Backbone as ProteinMPNN parsed JSONL, in Angstrom:
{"seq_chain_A": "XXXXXXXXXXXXXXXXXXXXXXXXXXXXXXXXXXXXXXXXXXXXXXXXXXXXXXXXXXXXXXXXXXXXXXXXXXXXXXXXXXXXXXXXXXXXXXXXXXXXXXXXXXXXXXXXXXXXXXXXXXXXXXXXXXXXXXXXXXXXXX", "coords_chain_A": {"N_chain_A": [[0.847, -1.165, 0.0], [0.383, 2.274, -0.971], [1.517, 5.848, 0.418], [-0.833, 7.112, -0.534], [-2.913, 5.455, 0.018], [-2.625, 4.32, 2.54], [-3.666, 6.593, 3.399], [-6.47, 7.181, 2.622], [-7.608, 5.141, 3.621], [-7.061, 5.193, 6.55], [-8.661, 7.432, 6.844], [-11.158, 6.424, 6.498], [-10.794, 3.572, 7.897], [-11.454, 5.564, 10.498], [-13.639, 6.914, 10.622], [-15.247, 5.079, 10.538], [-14.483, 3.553, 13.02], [-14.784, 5.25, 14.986], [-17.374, 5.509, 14.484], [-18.095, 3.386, 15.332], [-17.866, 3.149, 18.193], [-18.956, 5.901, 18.961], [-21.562, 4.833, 18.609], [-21.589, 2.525, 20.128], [-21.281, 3.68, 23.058], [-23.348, 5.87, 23.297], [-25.624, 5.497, 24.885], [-24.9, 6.114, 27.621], [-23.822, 8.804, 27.135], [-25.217, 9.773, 25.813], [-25.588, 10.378, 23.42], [-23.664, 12.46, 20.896], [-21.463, 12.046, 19.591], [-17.65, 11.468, 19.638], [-16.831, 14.125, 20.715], [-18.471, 14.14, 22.658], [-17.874, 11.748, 24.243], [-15.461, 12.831, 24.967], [-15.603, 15.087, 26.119], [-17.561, 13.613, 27.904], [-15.83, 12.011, 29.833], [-14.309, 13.405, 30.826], [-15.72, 14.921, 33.022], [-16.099, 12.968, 34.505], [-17.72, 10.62, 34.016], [-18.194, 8.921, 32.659], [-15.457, 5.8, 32.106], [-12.335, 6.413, 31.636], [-11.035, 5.026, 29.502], [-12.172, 1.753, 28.027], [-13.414, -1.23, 27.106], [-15.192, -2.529, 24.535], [-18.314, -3.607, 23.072], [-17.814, -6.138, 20.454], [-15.188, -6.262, 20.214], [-13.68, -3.802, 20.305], [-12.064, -1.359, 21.769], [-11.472, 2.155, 23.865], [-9.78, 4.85, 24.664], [-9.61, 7.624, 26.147], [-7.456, 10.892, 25.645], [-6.133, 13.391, 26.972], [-7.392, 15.842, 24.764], [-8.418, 14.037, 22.757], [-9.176, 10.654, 21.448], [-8.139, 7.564, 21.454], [-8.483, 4.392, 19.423], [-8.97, 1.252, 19.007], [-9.536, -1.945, 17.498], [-10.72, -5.089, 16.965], [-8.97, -6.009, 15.706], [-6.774, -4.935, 16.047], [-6.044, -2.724, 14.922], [-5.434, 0.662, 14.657], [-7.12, 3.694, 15.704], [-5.949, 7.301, 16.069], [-7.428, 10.368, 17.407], [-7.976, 13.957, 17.626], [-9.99, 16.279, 19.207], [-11.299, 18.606, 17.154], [-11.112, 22.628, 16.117], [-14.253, 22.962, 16.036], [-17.823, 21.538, 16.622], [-17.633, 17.758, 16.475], [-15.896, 17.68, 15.158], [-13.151, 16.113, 14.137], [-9.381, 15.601, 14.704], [-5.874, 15.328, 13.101], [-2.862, 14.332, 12.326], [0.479, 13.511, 10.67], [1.949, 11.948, 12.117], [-0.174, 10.053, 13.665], [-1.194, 8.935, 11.198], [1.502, 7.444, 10.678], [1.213, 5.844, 13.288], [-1.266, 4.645, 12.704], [-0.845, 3.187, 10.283], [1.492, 1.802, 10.725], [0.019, -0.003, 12.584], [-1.319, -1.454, 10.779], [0.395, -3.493, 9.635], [1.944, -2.0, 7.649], [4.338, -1.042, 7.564], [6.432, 0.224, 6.565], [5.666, 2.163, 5.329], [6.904, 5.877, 5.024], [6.605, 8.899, 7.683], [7.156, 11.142, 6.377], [6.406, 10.582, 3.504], [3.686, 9.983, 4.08], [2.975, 13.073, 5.324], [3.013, 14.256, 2.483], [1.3, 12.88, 0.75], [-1.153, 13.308, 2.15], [-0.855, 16.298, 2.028], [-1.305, 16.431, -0.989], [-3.911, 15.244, -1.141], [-5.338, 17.129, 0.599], [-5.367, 19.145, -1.661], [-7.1, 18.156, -3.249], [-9.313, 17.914, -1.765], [-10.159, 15.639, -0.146], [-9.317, 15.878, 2.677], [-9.098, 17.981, 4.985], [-6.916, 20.747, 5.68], [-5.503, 22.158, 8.311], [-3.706, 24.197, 9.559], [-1.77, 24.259, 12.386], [0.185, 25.163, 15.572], [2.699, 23.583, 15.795], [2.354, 22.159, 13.62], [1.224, 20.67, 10.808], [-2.057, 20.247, 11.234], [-4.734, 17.738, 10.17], [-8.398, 17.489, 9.149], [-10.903, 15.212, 8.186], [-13.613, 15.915, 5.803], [-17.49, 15.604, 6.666], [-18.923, 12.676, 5.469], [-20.593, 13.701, 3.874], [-20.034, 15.698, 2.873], [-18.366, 14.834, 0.477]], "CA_chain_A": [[0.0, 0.0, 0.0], [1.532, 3.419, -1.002], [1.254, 6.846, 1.599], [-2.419, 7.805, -0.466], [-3.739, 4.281, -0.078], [-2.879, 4.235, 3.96], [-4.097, 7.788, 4.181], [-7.694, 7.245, 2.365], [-7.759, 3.818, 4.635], [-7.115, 6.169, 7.873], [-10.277, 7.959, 7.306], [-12.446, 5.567, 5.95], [-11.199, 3.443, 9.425], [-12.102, 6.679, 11.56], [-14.646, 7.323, 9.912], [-16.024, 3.242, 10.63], [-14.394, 3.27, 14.476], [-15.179, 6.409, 15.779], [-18.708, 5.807, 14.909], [-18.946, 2.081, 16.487], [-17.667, 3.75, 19.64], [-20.144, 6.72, 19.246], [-22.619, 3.763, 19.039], [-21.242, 1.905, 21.581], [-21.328, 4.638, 24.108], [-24.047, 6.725, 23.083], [-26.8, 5.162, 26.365], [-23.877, 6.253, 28.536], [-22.966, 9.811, 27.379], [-26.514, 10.72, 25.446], [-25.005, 10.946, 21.87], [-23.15, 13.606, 20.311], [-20.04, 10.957, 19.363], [-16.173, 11.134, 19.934], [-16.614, 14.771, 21.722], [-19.602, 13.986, 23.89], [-17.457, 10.654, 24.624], [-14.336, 12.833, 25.604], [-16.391, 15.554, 28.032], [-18.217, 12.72, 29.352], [-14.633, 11.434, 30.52], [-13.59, 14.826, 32.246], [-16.573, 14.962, 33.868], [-16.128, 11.591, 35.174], [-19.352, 10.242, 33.98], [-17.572, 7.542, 32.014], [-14.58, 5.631, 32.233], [-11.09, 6.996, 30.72], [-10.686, 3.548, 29.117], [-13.249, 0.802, 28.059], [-13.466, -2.429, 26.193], [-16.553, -2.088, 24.409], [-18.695, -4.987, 22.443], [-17.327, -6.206, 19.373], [-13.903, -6.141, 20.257], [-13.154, -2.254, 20.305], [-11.162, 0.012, 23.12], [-11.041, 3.383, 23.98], [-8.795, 5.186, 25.38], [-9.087, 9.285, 26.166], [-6.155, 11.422, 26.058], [-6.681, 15.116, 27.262], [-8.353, 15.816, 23.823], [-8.522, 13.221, 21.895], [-9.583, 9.422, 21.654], [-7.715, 6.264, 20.551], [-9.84, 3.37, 19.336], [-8.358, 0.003, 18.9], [-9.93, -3.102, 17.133], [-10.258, -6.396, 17.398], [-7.996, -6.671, 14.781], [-5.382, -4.306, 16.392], [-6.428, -1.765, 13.779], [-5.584, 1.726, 15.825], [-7.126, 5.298, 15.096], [-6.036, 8.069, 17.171], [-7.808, 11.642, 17.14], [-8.008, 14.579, 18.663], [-11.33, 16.811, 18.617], [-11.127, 19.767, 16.162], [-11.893, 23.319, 16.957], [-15.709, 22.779, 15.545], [-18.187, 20.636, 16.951], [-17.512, 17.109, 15.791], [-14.471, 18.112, 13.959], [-11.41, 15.504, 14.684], [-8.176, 16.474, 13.653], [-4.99, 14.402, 12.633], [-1.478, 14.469, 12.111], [0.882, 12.683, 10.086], [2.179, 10.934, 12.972], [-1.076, 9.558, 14.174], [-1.607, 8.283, 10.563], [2.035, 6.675, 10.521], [1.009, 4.785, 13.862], [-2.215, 3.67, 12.131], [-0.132, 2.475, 9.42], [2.096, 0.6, 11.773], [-1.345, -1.105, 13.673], [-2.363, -2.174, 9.334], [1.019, -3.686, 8.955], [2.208, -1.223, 6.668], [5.684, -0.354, 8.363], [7.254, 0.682, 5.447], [5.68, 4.057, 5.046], [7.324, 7.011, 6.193], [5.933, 9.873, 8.001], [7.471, 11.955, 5.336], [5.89, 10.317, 2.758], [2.05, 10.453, 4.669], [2.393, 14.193, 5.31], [3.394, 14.106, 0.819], [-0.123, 12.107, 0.888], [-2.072, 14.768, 3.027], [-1.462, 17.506, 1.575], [-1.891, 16.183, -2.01], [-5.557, 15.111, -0.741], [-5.957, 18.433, 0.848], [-5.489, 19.921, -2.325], [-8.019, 17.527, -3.862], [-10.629, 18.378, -1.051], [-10.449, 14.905, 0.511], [-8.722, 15.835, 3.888], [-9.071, 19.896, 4.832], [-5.92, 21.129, 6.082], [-5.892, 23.687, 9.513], [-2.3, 24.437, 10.274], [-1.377, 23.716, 13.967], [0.842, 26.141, 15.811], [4.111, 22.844, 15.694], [2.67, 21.095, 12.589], [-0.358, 20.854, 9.935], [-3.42, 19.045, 11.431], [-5.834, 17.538, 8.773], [-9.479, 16.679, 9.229], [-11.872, 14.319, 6.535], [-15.388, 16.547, 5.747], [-17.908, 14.626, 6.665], [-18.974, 11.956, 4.319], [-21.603, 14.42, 3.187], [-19.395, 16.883, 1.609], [-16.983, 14.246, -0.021]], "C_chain_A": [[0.901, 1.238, 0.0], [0.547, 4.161, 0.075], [-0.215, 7.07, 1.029], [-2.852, 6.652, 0.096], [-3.96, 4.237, 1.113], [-3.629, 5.677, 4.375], [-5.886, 7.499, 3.846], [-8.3, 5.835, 3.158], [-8.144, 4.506, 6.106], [-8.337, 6.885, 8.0], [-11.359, 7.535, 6.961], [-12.567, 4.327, 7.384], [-11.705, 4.525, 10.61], [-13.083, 6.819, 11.49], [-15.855, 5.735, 10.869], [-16.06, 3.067, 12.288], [-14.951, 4.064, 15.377], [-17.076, 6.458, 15.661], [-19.259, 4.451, 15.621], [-18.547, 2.939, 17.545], [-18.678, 5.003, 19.964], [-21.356, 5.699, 19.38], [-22.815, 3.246, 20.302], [-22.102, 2.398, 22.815], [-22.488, 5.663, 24.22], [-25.212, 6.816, 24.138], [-25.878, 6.303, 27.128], [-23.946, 7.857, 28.17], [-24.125, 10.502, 26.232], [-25.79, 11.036, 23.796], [-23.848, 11.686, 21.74], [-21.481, 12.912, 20.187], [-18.849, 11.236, 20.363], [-16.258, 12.112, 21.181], [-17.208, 14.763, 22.973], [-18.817, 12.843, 24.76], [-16.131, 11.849, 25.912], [-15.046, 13.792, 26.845], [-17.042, 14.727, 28.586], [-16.836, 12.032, 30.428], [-14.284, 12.48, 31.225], [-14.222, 15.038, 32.898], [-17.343, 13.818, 34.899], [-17.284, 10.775, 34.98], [-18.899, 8.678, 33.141], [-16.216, 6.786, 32.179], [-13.262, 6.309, 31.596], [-10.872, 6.384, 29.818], [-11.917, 2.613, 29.091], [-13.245, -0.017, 26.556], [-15.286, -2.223, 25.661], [-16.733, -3.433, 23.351], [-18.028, -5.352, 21.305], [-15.859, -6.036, 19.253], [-13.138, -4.636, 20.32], [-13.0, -1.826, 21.95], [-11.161, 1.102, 22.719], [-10.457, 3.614, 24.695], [-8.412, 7.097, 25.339], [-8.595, 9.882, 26.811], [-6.394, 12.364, 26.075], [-7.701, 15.777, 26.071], [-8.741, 15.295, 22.827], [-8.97, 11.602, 22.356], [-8.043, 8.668, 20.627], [-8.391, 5.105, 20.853], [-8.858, 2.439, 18.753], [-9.604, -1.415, 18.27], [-9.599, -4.208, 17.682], [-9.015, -6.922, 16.631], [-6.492, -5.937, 14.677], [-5.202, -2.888, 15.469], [-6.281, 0.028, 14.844], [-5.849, 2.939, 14.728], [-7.091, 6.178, 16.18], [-6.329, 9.754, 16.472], [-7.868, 12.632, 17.898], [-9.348, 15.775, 18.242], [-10.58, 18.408, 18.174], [-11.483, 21.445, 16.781], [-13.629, 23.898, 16.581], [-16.226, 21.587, 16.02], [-18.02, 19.165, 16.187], [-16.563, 16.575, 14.505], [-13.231, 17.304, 14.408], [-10.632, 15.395, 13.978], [-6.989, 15.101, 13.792], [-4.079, 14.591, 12.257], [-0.598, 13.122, 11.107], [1.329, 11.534, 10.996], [1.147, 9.816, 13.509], [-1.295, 8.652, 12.955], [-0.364, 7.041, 10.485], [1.755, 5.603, 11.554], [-0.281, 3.604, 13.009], [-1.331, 2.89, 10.948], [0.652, 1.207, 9.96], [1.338, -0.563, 12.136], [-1.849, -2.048, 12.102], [-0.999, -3.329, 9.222], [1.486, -3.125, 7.545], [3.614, -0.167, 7.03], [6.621, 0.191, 7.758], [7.068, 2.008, 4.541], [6.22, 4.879, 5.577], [6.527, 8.077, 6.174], [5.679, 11.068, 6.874], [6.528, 11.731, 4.114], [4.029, 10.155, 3.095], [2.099, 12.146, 4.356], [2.531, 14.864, 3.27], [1.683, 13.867, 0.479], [-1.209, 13.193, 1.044], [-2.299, 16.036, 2.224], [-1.666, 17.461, 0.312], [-3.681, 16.228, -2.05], [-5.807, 16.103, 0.238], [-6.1, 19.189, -0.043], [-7.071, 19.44, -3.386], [-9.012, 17.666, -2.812], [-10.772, 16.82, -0.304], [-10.29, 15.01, 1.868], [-8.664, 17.514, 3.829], [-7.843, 19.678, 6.003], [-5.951, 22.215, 7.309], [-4.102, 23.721, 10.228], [-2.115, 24.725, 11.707], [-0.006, 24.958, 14.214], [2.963, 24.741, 15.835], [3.678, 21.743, 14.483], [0.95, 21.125, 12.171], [-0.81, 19.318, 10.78], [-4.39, 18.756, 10.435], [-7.288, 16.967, 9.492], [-10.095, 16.283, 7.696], [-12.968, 15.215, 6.925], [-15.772, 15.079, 6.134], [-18.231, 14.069, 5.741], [-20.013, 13.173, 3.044], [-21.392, 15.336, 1.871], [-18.279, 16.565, 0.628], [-17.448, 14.457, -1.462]], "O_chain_A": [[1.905, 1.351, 0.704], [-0.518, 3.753, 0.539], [-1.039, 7.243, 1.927], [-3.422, 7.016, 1.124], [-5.145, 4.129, 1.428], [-4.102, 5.855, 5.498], [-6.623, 7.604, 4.826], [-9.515, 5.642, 3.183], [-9.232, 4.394, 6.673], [-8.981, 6.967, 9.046], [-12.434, 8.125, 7.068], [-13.636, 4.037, 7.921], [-12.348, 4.11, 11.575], [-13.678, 6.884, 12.566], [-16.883, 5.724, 11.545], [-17.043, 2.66, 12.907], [-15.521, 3.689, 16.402], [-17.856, 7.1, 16.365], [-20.318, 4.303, 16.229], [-19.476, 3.738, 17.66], [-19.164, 5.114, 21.09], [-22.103, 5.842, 20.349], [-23.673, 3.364, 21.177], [-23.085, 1.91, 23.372], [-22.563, 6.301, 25.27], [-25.765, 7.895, 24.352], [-26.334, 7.446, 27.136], [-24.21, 8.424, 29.23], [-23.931, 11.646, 25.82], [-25.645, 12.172, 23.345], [-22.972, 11.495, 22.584], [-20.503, 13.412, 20.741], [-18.967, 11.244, 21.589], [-16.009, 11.72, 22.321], [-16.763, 15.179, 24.043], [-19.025, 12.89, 25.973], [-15.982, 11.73, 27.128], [-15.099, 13.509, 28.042], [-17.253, 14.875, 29.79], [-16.994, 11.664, 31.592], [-13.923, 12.305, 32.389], [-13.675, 15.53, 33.885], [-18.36, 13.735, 35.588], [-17.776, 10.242, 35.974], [-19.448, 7.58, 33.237], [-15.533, 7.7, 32.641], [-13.696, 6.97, 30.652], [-10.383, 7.068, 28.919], [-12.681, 2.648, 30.056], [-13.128, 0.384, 25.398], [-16.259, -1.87, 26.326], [-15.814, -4.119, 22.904], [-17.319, -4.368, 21.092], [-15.371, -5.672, 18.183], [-11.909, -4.598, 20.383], [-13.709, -2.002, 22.941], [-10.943, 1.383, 21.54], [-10.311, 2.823, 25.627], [-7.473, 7.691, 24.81], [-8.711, 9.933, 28.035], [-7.065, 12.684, 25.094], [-8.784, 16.216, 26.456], [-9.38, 15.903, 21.969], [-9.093, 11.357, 23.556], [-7.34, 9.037, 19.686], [-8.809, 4.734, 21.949], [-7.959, 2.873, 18.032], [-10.577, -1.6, 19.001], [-8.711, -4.479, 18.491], [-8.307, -7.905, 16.849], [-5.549, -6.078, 13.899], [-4.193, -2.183, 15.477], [-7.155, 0.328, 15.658], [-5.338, 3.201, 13.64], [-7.876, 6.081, 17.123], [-5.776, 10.257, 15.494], [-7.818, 12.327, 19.09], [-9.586, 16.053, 17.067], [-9.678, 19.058, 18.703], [-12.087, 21.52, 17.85], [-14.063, 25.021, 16.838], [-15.517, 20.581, 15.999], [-18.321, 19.322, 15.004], [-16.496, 15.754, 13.59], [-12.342, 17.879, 15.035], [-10.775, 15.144, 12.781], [-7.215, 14.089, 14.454], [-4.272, 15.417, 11.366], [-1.072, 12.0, 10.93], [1.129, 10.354, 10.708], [1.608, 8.707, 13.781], [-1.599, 7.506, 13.284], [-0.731, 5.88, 10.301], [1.917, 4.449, 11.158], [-0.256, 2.391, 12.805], [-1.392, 1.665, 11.054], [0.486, 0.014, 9.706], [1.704, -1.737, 12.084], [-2.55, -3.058, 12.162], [-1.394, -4.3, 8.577], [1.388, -3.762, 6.496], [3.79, 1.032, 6.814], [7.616, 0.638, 8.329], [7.704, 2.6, 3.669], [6.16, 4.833, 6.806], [5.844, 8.407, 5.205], [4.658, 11.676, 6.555], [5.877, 12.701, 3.725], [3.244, 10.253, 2.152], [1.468, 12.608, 3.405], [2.049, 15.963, 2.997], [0.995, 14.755, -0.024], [-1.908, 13.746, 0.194], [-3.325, 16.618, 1.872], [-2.305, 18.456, -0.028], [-4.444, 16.938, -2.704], [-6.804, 15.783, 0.886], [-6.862, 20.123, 0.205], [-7.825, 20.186, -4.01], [-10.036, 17.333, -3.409], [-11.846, 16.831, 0.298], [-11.054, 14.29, 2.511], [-8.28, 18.172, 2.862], [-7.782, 18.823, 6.887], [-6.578, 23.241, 7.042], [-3.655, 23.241, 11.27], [-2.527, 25.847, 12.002], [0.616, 25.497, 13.299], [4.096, 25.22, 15.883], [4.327, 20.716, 14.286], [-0.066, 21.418, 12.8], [-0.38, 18.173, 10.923], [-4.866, 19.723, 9.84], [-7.23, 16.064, 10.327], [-9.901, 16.76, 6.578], [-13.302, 15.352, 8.102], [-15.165, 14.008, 6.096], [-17.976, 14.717, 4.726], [-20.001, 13.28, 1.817], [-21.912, 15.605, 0.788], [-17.51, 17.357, 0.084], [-16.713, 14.149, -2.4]]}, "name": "protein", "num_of_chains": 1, "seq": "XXXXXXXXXXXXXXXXXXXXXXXXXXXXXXXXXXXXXXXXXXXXXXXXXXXXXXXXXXXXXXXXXXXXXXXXXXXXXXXXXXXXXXXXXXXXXXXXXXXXXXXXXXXXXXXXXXXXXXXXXXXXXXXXXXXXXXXXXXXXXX"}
C-alpha cells in the first residue's frame, strides 16, 4: 500500500471506528459521538478507558480518543476546533499504518499524501501552531 492508499484507509477506518464507539457509548454519554465521549470522561461520567462490544477500546487522552480493534487496527484523534471536527497528524496516521502492517511508510511520505488530498478536497488542512493538522469533511461533503 503506497502513503495515499494508507491515508484514504485512515479515514475511511475513523470514519467506521469512531462511529462504532459513538454507538457503543451513546446510552452512557446521550449521543453527540467522539466529543460527547471525551467531556463525558472529564466529567467523570464515564470511564477513561473501556473495552466495548465487538472487540473495540477506547482510550481518552486530554483531547482526543484512541480506538483500537479487534484486529489491532488503531485510530487516534483529537477533537477539532468545531463541533464534531477531529483532527490528525501525520504521525497519528504513521502509527495507524504501523497497527495495518504497513511499516514501510514514512511519516514523510504520509504528510506528501495529506497535503496532495488536501489539495483535492479529501482531507481539509488547519495548520497547527508545531505542525499541519488535517481533518476528513464529513462523508456528506466528499
Amino acid at each position: 500500500m503506497d502513503a495515499r492508499e494508507v491515508v484514504l484507509r485512515f479515514v475511511r477506518d475513523t470514519e467506521r471506528l469512531t462511529g462504532a464507539v459513538s454507538a457503543a457509548t451513546a446510552h452512557d454519554i446521550g449521543g453527540g459521538g467522539i466529543g460527547a465521549l471525551v467531556r463525558a470522561v472529564n466529567r467523570r461520567l464515564v470511564p477513561r478507558g473501556a473495552e466495548l462490544p465487538g472487540g473495540l477500546r477506547y482510550d481518552v487522552h486530554g483531547i482526543g480518543c484512541r480506538i483500537t480493534d479487534r484486529n489491532g487496527t488503531l485510530v487516534d484523534v483529537d477533537l477539532g476546533p468545531e463541533p464534531r471536527m477531529l483532527i490528525f497528524d501525520a504521525w497519528r496516521v504513521r502509527r495507524f499504518a504501523e497497527s495495518i502492517g504497513e511499516e514501510s511508510v514514512t511519516e514523510l511520505e504520509l504528510s506528501a499524501a495529506l497535503e496532495a488530498l488536501a489539495g483535492e478536497g479529501v482531507v481539509m488542512a488547519a495548520p497547527g501552531k508545531y505542525c499541519v493538522w488535517y481533518a476528513a469533511p464529513p462523508p456528506s461533503e466528499r
